[in-house]
PDB file of C-alpha atoms in Angstrom:
ATOM      1  CA  MET A   1      -0.437  -0.038   0.001  1.00 77.00           C
ATOM      2  CA  VAL A   2       1.223   3.629  -1.164  1.00 83.00           C
ATOM      3  CA  ASN A   3       0.810   6.666   2.384  1.00 93.00           C
ATOM      4  CA  PRO A   4      -1.892   8.802   1.258  1.00 94.00           C
ATOM      5  CA  PHE A   5      -0.395  12.309   0.561  1.00 95.00           C
ATOM      6  CA  HIS A   6      -1.726  15.696   1.506  1.00 97.00           C
ATOM      7  CA  LEU A   7      -1.516  18.167  -0.354  1.00 97.00           C
ATOM      8  CA  ALA A   8      -2.837  22.244   0.496  1.00 96.00           C
ATOM      9  CA  PHE A   9      -2.800  25.076  -2.464  1.00 94.00           C
ATOM     10  CA  PRO A  10      -4.925  27.842  -2.738  1.00 94.00           C
ATOM     11  CA  VAL A  11      -8.009  29.071  -5.004  1.00 94.00           C
ATOM     12  CA  ASP A  12      -9.683  32.048  -5.234  1.00 93.00           C
ATOM     13  CA  ASP A  13     -13.239  31.154  -5.276  1.00 94.00           C
ATOM     14  CA  LEU A  14     -13.914  28.092  -3.029  1.00 96.00           C
ATOM     15  CA  ALA A  15     -17.759  27.215  -4.598  1.00 97.00           C
ATOM     16  CA  ALA A  16     -15.904  26.844  -8.433  1.00 96.00           C
ATOM     17  CA  ALA A  17     -13.243  24.485  -6.670  1.00 97.00           C
ATOM     18  CA  ARG A  18     -16.042  22.399  -5.371  1.00 98.00           C
ATOM     19  CA  LYS A  19     -17.296  21.805  -8.814  1.00 98.00           C
ATOM     20  CA  PHE A  20     -13.910  21.524 -10.283  1.00 98.00           C
ATOM     21  CA  TYR A  21     -12.945  18.884  -7.461  1.00 98.00           C
ATOM     22  CA  GLY A  22     -16.173  17.702  -6.799  1.00 98.00           C
ATOM     23  CA  THR A  23     -18.616  17.634 -10.219  1.00 97.00           C
ATOM     24  CA  VAL A  24     -15.457  17.436 -13.112  1.00 97.00           C
ATOM     25  CA  LEU A  25     -12.636  14.965 -11.907  1.00 97.00           C
ATOM     26  CA  GLY A  26     -15.537  12.851  -9.443  1.00 97.00           C
ATOM     27  CA  CYS A  27     -13.588  13.313  -5.767  1.00 98.00           C
ATOM     28  CA  PRO A  28     -15.244  12.556  -2.967  1.00 98.00           C
ATOM     29  CA  GLU A  29     -15.635  15.902  -0.298  1.00 98.00           C
ATOM     30  CA  GLY A  30     -14.564  15.926   3.186  1.00 97.00           C
ATOM     31  CA  ARG A  31     -14.132  18.210   5.477  1.00 97.00           C
ATOM     32  CA  SER A  32     -14.185  21.668   5.175  1.00 97.00           C
ATOM     33  CA  THR A  33     -15.375  25.007   6.360  1.00 97.00           C
ATOM     34  CA  ASP A  34     -15.581  28.597   5.137  1.00 96.00           C
ATOM     35  CA  THR A  35     -12.078  29.033   4.018  1.00 97.00           C
ATOM     36  CA  TRP A  36     -11.443  25.268   3.048  1.00 97.00           C
ATOM     37  CA  ILE A  37     -12.062  22.611   1.927  1.00 98.00           C
ATOM     38  CA  ASP A  38     -10.822  18.781   2.051  1.00 98.00           C
ATOM     39  CA  PHE A  39     -11.602  16.257  -1.547  1.00 98.00           C
ATOM     40  CA  ASP A  40     -10.457  13.123  -2.094  1.00 98.00           C
ATOM     41  CA  LEU A  41      -7.978  12.557  -4.638  1.00 98.00           C
ATOM     42  CA  TYR A  42      -7.961   8.739  -5.696  1.00 96.00           C
ATOM     43  CA  GLY A  43      -7.142   7.992  -2.168  1.00 96.00           C
ATOM     44  CA  HIS A  44      -4.767  11.119  -1.359  1.00 97.00           C
ATOM     45  CA  GLN A  45      -5.980  14.603   1.306  1.00 98.00           C
ATOM     46  CA  ILE A  46      -5.913  17.268  -1.026  1.00 98.00           C
ATOM     47  CA  VAL A  47      -7.087  20.477   0.420  1.00 97.00           C
ATOM     48  CA  THR A  48      -8.141  24.131  -1.341  1.00 96.00           C
ATOM     49  CA  HIS A  49      -8.197  27.085   0.958  1.00 96.00           C
ATOM     50  CA  LEU A  50      -8.938  30.783   0.349  1.00 95.00           C
ATOM     51  CA  ILE A  51      -5.977  32.568  -1.169  1.00 92.00           C
ATOM     52  CA  PRO A  52      -8.179  35.680  -3.088  1.00 84.00           C
ATOM     53  CA  ASP A  53      -4.908  36.928  -4.148  1.00 81.00           C
ATOM     54  CA  ALA A  54      -2.895  33.974  -4.874  1.00 72.00           C
ATOM     55  CA  CYS A  55      -4.261  32.346  -7.835  1.00 64.00           C
ATOM     56  CA  HIS A  56      -3.784  32.355 -12.070  1.00 63.00           C
ATOM     57  CA  ARG A  57      -0.252  32.462 -11.151  1.00 61.00           C
ATOM     58  CA  ASN A  58       1.657  30.809 -14.060  1.00 60.00           C
ATOM     59  CA  GLU A  59       5.007  30.384 -13.037  1.00 66.00           C
ATOM     60  CA  GLY A  60       7.113  28.863 -15.808  1.00 69.00           C
ATOM     61  CA  LYS A  61       7.490  26.039 -17.446  1.00 72.00           C
ATOM     62  CA  GLY A  62       9.647  22.847 -17.630  1.00 72.00           C
ATOM     63  CA  ALA A  63      10.592  21.255 -21.256  1.00 67.00           C
ATOM     64  CA  VAL A  64       9.701  17.749 -21.290  1.00 75.00           C
ATOM     65  CA  ASP A  65       9.474  14.793 -24.219  1.00 68.00           C
ATOM     66  CA  GLY A  66       9.538  17.871 -26.243  1.00 72.00           C
ATOM     67  CA  HIS A  67       6.482  19.204 -24.854  1.00 70.00           C
ATOM     68  CA  ASN A  68       5.957  22.672 -22.218  1.00 77.00           C
ATOM     69  CA  VAL A  69       4.480  22.070 -19.402  1.00 80.00           C
ATOM     70  CA  PRO A  70       3.238  24.267 -16.272  1.00 80.00           C
ATOM     71  CA  ILE A  71       6.076  24.411 -13.596  1.00 83.00           C
ATOM     72  CA  PRO A  72       4.133  23.589 -11.067  1.00 89.00           C
ATOM     73  CA  HIS A  73       1.747  21.275 -10.791  1.00 92.00           C
ATOM     74  CA  PHE A  74      -0.250  17.935  -9.528  1.00 95.00           C
ATOM     75  CA  GLY A  75      -1.828  15.079 -10.368  1.00 95.00           C
ATOM     76  CA  VAL A  76      -1.767  11.335  -9.421  1.00 96.00           C
ATOM     77  CA  VAL A  77      -1.074   8.400 -11.208  1.00 96.00           C
ATOM     78  CA  LEU A  78      -3.495   5.711 -12.299  1.00 96.00           C
ATOM     79  CA  ASP A  79      -3.821   2.658 -14.050  1.00 93.00           C
ATOM     80  CA  MET A  80      -5.234   2.844 -17.097  1.00 94.00           C
ATOM     81  CA  ASP A  81      -8.396   2.469 -17.580  1.00 95.00           C
ATOM     82  CA  ASP A  82      -8.782   4.708 -15.292  1.00 96.00           C
ATOM     83  CA  TRP A  83      -6.360   7.194 -17.060  1.00 97.00           C
ATOM     84  CA  LYS A  84      -9.081   7.321 -20.150  1.00 97.00           C
ATOM     85  CA  ILE A  85     -11.871   7.626 -17.950  1.00 97.00           C
ATOM     86  CA  LEU A  86     -10.503  10.430 -16.365  1.00 98.00           C
ATOM     87  CA  ALA A  87      -9.842  12.255 -19.910  1.00 98.00           C
ATOM     88  CA  GLU A  88     -13.326  11.374 -20.964  1.00 97.00           C
ATOM     89  CA  ARG A  89     -14.728  13.070 -18.198  1.00 97.00           C
ATOM     90  CA  VAL A  90     -12.788  15.833 -18.244  1.00 97.00           C
ATOM     91  CA  ARG A  91     -13.434  16.328 -21.662  1.00 98.00           C
ATOM     92  CA  ALA A  92     -17.801  16.048 -20.914  1.00 98.00           C
ATOM     93  CA  HIS A  93     -17.210  19.010 -18.256  1.00 98.00           C
ATOM     94  CA  GLY A  94     -15.718  21.276 -21.178  1.00 97.00           C
ATOM     95  CA  VAL A  95     -12.540  21.551 -19.391  1.00 97.00           C
ATOM     96  CA  SER A  96      -9.081  22.906 -21.630  1.00 95.00           C
ATOM     97  CA  PHE A  97      -6.203  20.533 -22.049  1.00 96.00           C
ATOM     98  CA  GLY A  98      -3.000  22.424 -21.309  1.00 92.00           C
ATOM     99  CA  MET A  99      -1.700  19.392 -23.241  1.00 93.00           C
ATOM    100  CA  GLU A 100      -4.184  17.195 -24.665  1.00 95.00           C
ATOM    101  CA  PRO A 101      -4.219  13.220 -23.380  1.00 97.00           C
ATOM    102  CA  THR A 102      -0.706  11.467 -25.135  1.00 95.00           C
ATOM    103  CA  ILE A 103       1.463   9.380 -24.945  1.00 94.00           C
ATOM    104  CA  ARG A 104       5.013  10.171 -24.223  1.00 90.00           C
ATOM    105  CA  PHE A 105       8.283   9.076 -24.602  1.00 89.00           C
ATOM    106  CA  VAL A 106       6.617   6.101 -26.788  1.00 90.00           C
ATOM    107  CA  GLY A 107       9.045   3.523 -26.903  1.00 89.00           C
ATOM    108  CA  LEU A 108      11.574   4.112 -24.513  1.00 88.00           C
ATOM    109  CA  PRO A 109      11.965   2.906 -20.797  1.00 87.00           C
ATOM    110  CA  GLY A 110       9.245   5.156 -19.325  1.00 88.00           C
ATOM    111  CA  GLU A 111       6.619   5.185 -22.060  1.00 91.00           C
ATOM    112  CA  GLN A 112       3.578   6.854 -20.472  1.00 94.00           C
ATOM    113  CA  ALA A 113      -0.215   8.793 -21.079  1.00 97.00           C
ATOM    114  CA  THR A 114       0.245  12.117 -19.806  1.00 96.00           C
ATOM    115  CA  MET A 115      -2.919  15.036 -19.655  1.00 97.00           C
ATOM    116  CA  PHE A 116      -2.659  18.291 -18.630  1.00 96.00           C
ATOM    117  CA  PHE A 117      -4.831  20.197 -17.322  1.00 96.00           C
ATOM    118  CA  CYS A 118      -5.339  23.846 -14.580  1.00 95.00           C
ATOM    119  CA  ASP A 119      -7.858  23.464 -12.131  1.00 96.00           C
ATOM    120  CA  PRO A 120     -10.482  27.088 -11.930  1.00 94.00           C
ATOM    121  CA  ALA A 121      -8.010  28.647 -10.270  1.00 93.00           C
ATOM    122  CA  GLY A 122      -5.048  28.185 -12.457  1.00 92.00           C
ATOM    123  CA  ASN A 123      -3.718  25.464 -10.355  1.00 94.00           C
ATOM    124  CA  ALA A 124      -2.208  22.779 -13.328  1.00 94.00           C
ATOM    125  CA  LEU A 125      -2.657  19.596 -13.033  1.00 97.00           C
ATOM    126  CA  GLU A 126      -1.162  16.948 -14.224  1.00 97.00           C
ATOM    127  CA  PHE A 127      -3.307  13.103 -15.099  1.00 98.00           C
ATOM    128  CA  LYS A 128      -0.934  10.236 -16.173  1.00 97.00           C
ATOM    129  CA  ALA A 129      -0.268   6.224 -16.636  1.00 97.00           C
ATOM    130  CA  PHE A 130       1.337   3.065 -17.440  1.00 93.00           C
ATOM    131  CA  ALA A 131       0.301   0.625 -19.182  1.00 87.00           C
ATOM    132  CA  ASP A 132       3.565  -1.156 -16.590  1.00 88.00           C
ATOM    133  CA  MET A 133       3.071  -0.186 -13.799  1.00 89.00           C
ATOM    134  CA  THR A 134       6.804  -0.111 -12.983  1.00 89.00           C
ATOM    135  CA  GLN A 135       8.346   2.113 -15.715  1.00 87.00           C
ATOM    136  CA  LEU A 136       6.982   4.572 -12.995  1.00 88.00           C
ATOM    137  CA  PHE A 137      10.409   5.352 -11.622  1.00 88.00           C
ATOM    138  CA  THR A 138      13.063   3.886 -14.663  1.00 83.00           C
ATOM    139  CA  LYS A 139      15.519   5.586 -15.291  1.00 78.00           C
ATOM    140  CA  GLN A 140      16.061   6.940 -19.640  1.00 63.00           C
TER     141      GLN A 140
END
């Protein structure tokens, strides 16, 4: 078993965060107050904190396999079936992808499915999957 991680991050609108994480991503909601909400992101605890002035930032891009990816970002490594289901769920809700669902490092160690998109506050998320999960920490 993998220990769940905890991540707290800013959002500028709790109602938008509740809709995005709860409805679009399908994360069960945990405890909440008028300034934060806990969500269960595939068994991991993420917490949206209302910080109005800290959002909609674009801090940088990192080059990965010929793509510029947003830095910072977070997400979860899923199995391939769950990754495909999430990609369709996000697409069905009209969320714009920063990187469309794709396979990168094709034919190389660490070949993976990946997609990037942002929440309403501008926080970048990446979800990925491996056909062979033993490749997760494979060196190139």
